[in-house]
Short mmCIF file of C-alpha atoms in Angstrom, two decimals:
data_model
loop_
_atom_site.label_atom_id
_atom_site.label_comp_id
_atom_site.label_asym_id
_atom_site.label_seq_id
_atom_site.Cartn_x
_atom_site.Cartn_y
_atom_site.Cartn_z
CA MET A 11 -18.26 -14.43 12.24
CA ASN A 12 -17.40 -15.56 8.71
CA MET A 13 -14.59 -13.32 7.42
CA ASN A 14 -13.09 -12.71 4.00
CA LEU A 15 -9.55 -11.48 3.42
CA VAL A 16 -8.87 -9.08 0.55
CA LEU A 17 -5.24 -8.69 -0.55
CA GLN A 18 -4.34 -5.94 -2.99
CA GLY A 19 -1.56 -3.64 -4.05
CA PRO A 20 -1.03 -1.42 -7.09
CA CYS A 21 2.13 -3.33 -8.07
CA ALA A 22 1.36 -6.67 -6.45
CA GLU A 23 1.90 -9.75 -8.61
CA ARG A 24 -0.40 -12.74 -8.33
CA GLY A 25 2.41 -14.94 -7.04
CA ALA A 26 3.07 -12.60 -4.12
CA LEU A 27 -0.63 -12.38 -3.33
CA ASP A 28 -0.96 -16.16 -3.41
CA ARG A 29 1.99 -16.59 -1.03
CA ILE A 30 0.40 -14.27 1.51
CA ALA A 31 -3.01 -15.88 0.98
CA ALA A 32 -1.51 -19.30 1.70
CA LEU A 33 -0.89 -18.23 5.29
CA ALA A 34 -4.66 -18.35 5.82
CA SER A 35 -5.11 -21.73 4.09
CA PRO A 36 -8.37 -20.55 2.53
CA ALA A 37 -10.79 -22.94 0.85
CA ARG A 38 -11.04 -20.56 -2.09
CA VAL A 39 -9.02 -17.68 -3.59
CA VAL A 40 -11.02 -15.44 -5.93
CA PRO A 41 -9.15 -13.14 -8.35
CA LEU A 42 -10.40 -9.53 -8.22
CA GLY A 43 -8.33 -8.21 -11.10
CA ALA A 44 -4.64 -8.18 -11.90
CA HIS A 45 -3.51 -6.97 -8.49
CA ALA A 46 -6.09 -8.24 -5.99
CA VAL A 47 -7.54 -11.47 -4.61
CA ARG A 48 -10.19 -12.41 -2.06
CA CYS A 49 -9.63 -15.34 0.30
CA GLU A 50 -12.76 -17.12 1.48
CA GLN A 51 -13.52 -19.77 4.12
CA PHE A 52 -10.58 -19.87 6.50
CA ALA A 53 -10.13 -20.08 10.26
CA TYR A 54 -9.86 -16.47 11.45
CA SER A 55 -7.84 -15.59 14.53
CA LEU A 56 -6.07 -12.52 15.88
CA GLU A 57 -2.75 -14.34 15.50
CA LEU A 58 -3.48 -15.07 11.83
CA LYS A 59 -4.49 -11.44 11.25
CA GLN A 60 -1.25 -10.16 12.74
CA ALA A 61 0.89 -12.59 10.73
CA ILE A 62 -0.82 -11.72 7.46
CA GLU A 63 -0.68 -7.97 8.08
CA LEU A 64 3.06 -8.23 8.78
CA ALA A 65 3.74 -10.22 5.61
CA ALA A 66 1.46 -7.98 3.53
CA HIS A 67 3.08 -4.76 4.70
CA ALA A 68 6.53 -6.11 3.85
CA ALA A 69 5.26 -6.82 0.31
CA GLN A 70 3.53 -3.41 0.04
CA VAL A 71 0.13 -5.09 -0.03
CA ASP A 72 -3.01 -4.02 1.79
CA ALA A 73 -4.62 -6.83 3.78
CA THR A 74 -8.25 -6.29 4.74
CA PHE A 75 -10.29 -8.64 6.89
CA ILE A 76 -13.99 -7.95 6.40
CA GLU A 77 -17.22 -9.74 7.17
CA ALA A 78 -18.17 -12.04 4.29
CA GLY A 79 -21.01 -10.82 2.12
CA ARG A 80 -20.54 -7.07 2.63
CA THR A 81 -20.91 -5.17 -0.65
CA LEU A 82 -21.43 -1.61 -1.85
CA SER A 83 -25.17 -2.27 -1.90
CA ASP A 84 -25.11 -2.31 1.92
CA PHE A 85 -24.41 1.43 1.89
CA ARG A 86 -26.12 4.65 0.85
CA LEU A 87 -23.38 7.27 1.27
CA VAL A 88 -19.64 7.62 0.79
CA THR A 89 -18.11 10.41 2.88
CA MET A 90 -14.59 11.65 2.22
CA ASP A 91 -12.19 13.98 3.92
CA MET A 92 -10.54 16.28 1.34
CA ASP A 93 -6.92 17.10 2.16
CA SER A 94 -4.59 14.09 1.90
CA THR A 95 -7.60 11.83 1.26
CA LEU A 96 -9.58 12.77 -1.84
CA ILE A 97 -6.70 15.00 -2.91
CA THR A 98 -2.96 14.53 -2.48
CA ILE A 99 -2.13 17.86 -0.82
CA GLU A 100 -2.91 19.81 2.33
CA CYS A 101 -4.32 22.97 0.76
CA ILE A 102 -3.47 25.25 3.66
CA ASP A 103 0.18 24.19 3.52
CA GLU A 104 0.34 25.00 -0.20
CA ILE A 105 -1.39 28.36 0.33
CA ALA A 106 1.14 29.13 3.05
CA ASP A 107 3.92 28.33 0.58
CA MET A 108 2.80 31.41 -1.36
CA GLN A 109 3.69 33.41 1.78
CA GLY A 110 6.98 31.60 2.27
CA LEU A 111 5.55 30.02 5.41
CA LYS A 112 4.97 26.41 4.38
CA PRO A 113 7.36 24.80 6.93
CA GLN A 114 5.77 26.61 9.87
CA VAL A 115 2.20 25.88 8.76
CA ALA A 116 2.93 22.29 7.71
CA GLU A 117 4.39 21.54 11.14
CA ILE A 118 1.16 22.68 12.81
CA THR A 119 -0.92 20.73 10.27
CA GLU A 120 0.99 17.52 10.92
CA ALA A 121 0.63 17.85 14.68
CA ALA A 122 -3.11 18.49 14.35
CA MET A 123 -3.59 15.48 12.06
CA ARG A 124 -1.72 13.29 14.56
CA GLY A 125 -4.16 14.46 17.23
CA GLU A 126 -1.55 16.36 19.22
CA LEU A 127 -3.22 19.78 18.86
CA ASP A 128 -6.82 20.97 19.09
CA PHE A 129 -7.98 21.24 15.48
CA SER A 130 -9.95 24.48 15.80
CA ASP A 131 -7.14 26.31 17.57
CA SER A 132 -4.56 24.99 15.13
CA LEU A 133 -6.66 26.10 12.16
CA LYS A 134 -7.04 29.61 13.56
CA ARG A 135 -3.27 29.81 14.10
CA ARG A 136 -2.54 28.65 10.56
CA VAL A 137 -5.12 30.87 8.88
CA ALA A 138 -3.86 33.89 10.82
CA LEU A 139 -0.47 33.42 9.16
CA LEU A 140 -2.13 33.92 5.76
CA GLU A 141 -3.26 37.48 6.51
CA GLY A 142 -2.61 39.84 3.61
CA LEU A 143 -2.07 37.14 0.98
CA ASP A 144 -3.65 37.89 -2.37
CA ALA A 145 -6.70 35.66 -2.89
CA SER A 146 -5.37 34.71 -6.34
CA ALA A 147 -3.02 32.35 -4.49
CA LEU A 148 -5.99 30.02 -3.92
CA GLU A 149 -6.55 29.67 -7.66
CA ARG A 150 -2.86 28.98 -8.18
CA VAL A 151 -2.95 26.18 -5.60
CA TYR A 152 -6.01 24.66 -7.25
CA GLU A 153 -4.65 24.87 -10.79
CA GLU A 154 -0.98 24.10 -10.17
CA ARG A 155 -0.82 21.78 -7.17
CA LEU A 156 -4.11 20.06 -6.43
CA GLN A 157 -4.36 16.49 -7.71
CA ILE A 158 -6.97 13.81 -7.10
CA SER A 159 -5.57 10.89 -5.11
CA MET A 160 -4.83 7.67 -6.92
CA GLY A 161 -8.01 5.79 -7.75
CA GLY A 162 -10.26 8.62 -6.59
CA GLU A 163 -12.12 9.18 -9.82
CA ASN A 164 -12.55 5.44 -10.44
CA MET A 165 -13.93 4.99 -6.94
CA LEU A 166 -16.39 7.87 -7.32
CA ALA A 167 -17.62 6.64 -10.69
CA ALA A 168 -18.26 3.17 -9.29
CA VAL A 169 -20.04 4.24 -6.11
CA LYS A 170 -22.25 6.65 -8.05
CA ALA A 171 -23.06 3.91 -10.57
CA ALA A 172 -24.06 1.72 -7.62
CA GLY A 173 -26.51 4.41 -6.49
CA LEU A 174 -24.60 5.79 -3.50
CA LYS A 175 -24.51 9.51 -2.74
CA THR A 176 -21.24 11.33 -2.07
CA LEU A 177 -20.24 13.79 0.65
CA LEU A 178 -17.00 15.76 0.85
CA VAL A 179 -16.58 17.19 4.36
CA SER A 180 -13.41 19.06 5.11
CA GLY A 181 -11.55 21.04 7.71
CA GLY A 182 -10.16 22.81 4.64
CA PHE A 183 -11.82 25.48 2.57
CA THR A 184 -14.94 26.06 0.48
CA PHE A 185 -12.84 27.53 -2.34
CA PHE A 186 -11.60 24.01 -3.07
CA THR A 187 -14.63 21.91 -2.10
CA ALA A 188 -16.89 23.96 -4.39
CA ARG A 189 -14.59 23.40 -7.35
CA LEU A 190 -14.22 19.71 -6.61
CA GLN A 191 -17.98 19.34 -6.27
CA LYS A 192 -18.47 20.73 -9.77
CA ARG A 193 -15.52 18.82 -11.25
CA LEU A 194 -16.38 15.44 -9.74
CA GLY A 195 -20.16 15.65 -9.50
CA LEU A 196 -20.29 15.34 -5.71
CA ASP A 197 -23.70 15.47 -4.05
CA PHE A 198 -22.83 17.28 -0.81
CA VAL A 199 -19.88 19.38 0.39
CA HIS A 200 -19.10 21.19 3.64
CA ALA A 201 -15.95 23.10 4.64
CA ASN A 202 -14.58 26.28 6.20
CA GLU A 203 -14.87 29.64 4.45
CA LEU A 204 -11.84 31.90 4.32
CA GLU A 205 -12.64 35.58 4.80
CA ILE A 206 -11.54 37.69 1.83
CA VAL A 207 -11.73 41.50 1.83
CA ASN A 208 -10.62 43.63 -1.13
CA GLY A 209 -9.03 40.61 -2.76
CA LYS A 210 -6.89 39.74 0.27
CA LEU A 211 -7.11 37.03 2.92
CA THR A 212 -7.85 38.59 6.31
CA GLY A 213 -6.40 35.70 8.32
CA ARG A 214 -9.83 34.72 9.62
CA VAL A 215 -12.49 32.10 8.93
CA VAL A 216 -16.11 33.14 8.38
CA GLY A 217 -18.54 31.43 10.75
CA GLY A 218 -18.02 28.22 12.70
CA ILE A 219 -15.10 25.88 12.12
CA VAL A 220 -15.56 22.43 10.61
CA ASP A 221 -13.79 20.41 13.29
CA ALA A 222 -14.12 16.74 14.24
CA GLU A 223 -17.49 17.22 15.94
CA GLU A 224 -18.90 19.20 13.00
CA LYS A 225 -17.69 16.53 10.58
CA LYS A 226 -19.60 13.92 12.57
CA ARG A 227 -22.71 16.13 12.68
CA THR A 228 -22.48 16.65 8.93
CA VAL A 229 -22.49 12.91 8.28
CA GLU A 230 -25.50 12.57 10.56
CA ARG A 231 -27.33 15.48 8.88
CA VAL A 232 -26.76 14.16 5.37
CA CYS A 233 -27.81 10.66 6.38
CA ALA A 234 -31.01 12.10 7.84
CA GLN A 235 -31.64 13.91 4.55
CA LEU A 236 -31.22 10.61 2.75
CA ASP A 237 -33.57 8.89 5.23
CA THR A 238 -30.85 6.53 6.36
CA THR A 239 -28.41 6.15 9.27
CA PRO A 240 -24.64 6.63 9.54
CA LYS A 241 -24.37 2.84 9.71
CA GLN A 242 -25.10 2.91 5.97
CA ALA A 243 -22.27 5.39 5.41
CA ILE A 244 -18.69 4.68 4.42
CA VAL A 245 -16.29 7.30 5.82
CA MET A 246 -12.77 7.77 4.42
CA GLY A 247 -10.15 9.89 6.16
CA ASP A 248 -6.54 10.25 7.21
CA GLY A 249 -6.31 12.56 10.25
CA ALA A 250 -7.36 12.67 13.89
CA ASN A 251 -10.15 15.13 13.08
CA ASP A 252 -11.80 12.38 10.98
CA LEU A 253 -12.08 9.90 13.84
CA LYS A 254 -15.46 11.02 15.21
CA MET A 255 -17.22 10.72 11.86
CA MET A 256 -15.44 7.43 11.20
CA LYS A 257 -16.65 6.00 14.50
CA VAL A 258 -20.33 6.60 13.71
CA SER A 259 -20.05 5.07 10.22
CA GLY A 260 -20.84 1.58 9.05
CA LEU A 261 -17.38 1.23 7.53
CA SER A 262 -14.37 3.43 8.28
CA VAL A 263 -11.48 3.59 5.80
CA ALA A 264 -8.07 4.97 6.75
CA PHE A 265 -6.33 6.23 3.62
CA ARG A 266 -2.56 6.83 3.88
CA ALA A 267 -3.50 7.70 7.44
CA LYS A 268 -1.74 8.79 10.59
CA PRO A 269 -1.15 5.90 13.07
CA VAL A 270 -3.86 7.16 15.45
CA VAL A 271 -6.35 6.75 12.58
CA TYR A 272 -5.41 3.47 10.92
CA GLN A 273 -5.17 1.78 14.30
CA GLN A 274 -8.87 2.54 14.89
CA ALA A 275 -10.29 2.17 11.37
CA ASP A 276 -12.10 -0.88 10.02
CA VAL A 277 -10.06 -0.78 6.81
CA ALA A 278 -6.64 0.68 6.01
CA LEU A 279 -5.41 1.48 2.50
CA ASN A 280 -1.71 2.21 2.83
CA PHE A 281 -0.63 1.24 -0.68
CA SER A 282 -3.74 0.92 -2.86
CA GLY A 283 -5.66 3.85 -4.31
CA LEU A 284 -9.05 5.00 -3.10
CA ASP A 285 -10.58 2.51 -5.52
CA GLY A 286 -9.20 -0.25 -3.31
CA LEU A 287 -12.55 0.16 -1.57
CA LEU A 288 -14.19 -1.47 -4.59
CA ASN A 289 -12.24 -4.72 -4.18
CA ILE A 290 -13.01 -4.80 -0.45
CA LEU A 291 -16.76 -4.53 -1.14
CA ALA A 292 -16.87 -6.50 -4.40
CA ASP A 293 -19.76 -8.92 -4.96
#
């Protein structure tokens, strides 16, 4: 298989990129902007991959080996997890902070994202701790704490311009996905709904829980609507509950991910923004 190597980092200088690229002895190095290059025509091996990844990580550079010729036009859908992927926060942790319970909830969240706890059970436990909280806390989290991850808006603009559809599927909450859909012009969203009675959170979720299996089913459903297959979907995530939808995709992207995720993903972005995807799939 003919492979390309994409090297990129938000602060990477061309000299550093060229030094790492030289390890592959490529026939050609193509600049992809101020902080990225693509190496073409080199002898790929597992040993070379390991050496380059080690050198790249030390230089805070993302090194991506990908089949030559793959571009955005190979895909029809970009699917994103929400918390700690499209956005920088875990919404439930920030909501819990309004109850003075962030450390307890964040500990459960971390364990669930590492794959150490069943996601559905962990979500029920965390949501139960929010019982009695005024629903206005959700608006405060959205307005005061929620930020789009680095490169997110650039990535979305580019994939939409290329004709791809967008799906935000989250084990988080519809309060946030609905607002992000409107703000960012997303085509499809799916998440959990918090039960609110008389302006207060009840500590329960309405309906079924969006867990790993439901995330995978959502990707499959949306692809069917688009008359395509998950192999034409890019899936971006960070936690263990993203693995099932990543495994059915044509390209899985681990973004600032837990070890269990980036070890299994096709692509890992540990330093670059979400728009690092664009360099990886550049023409």
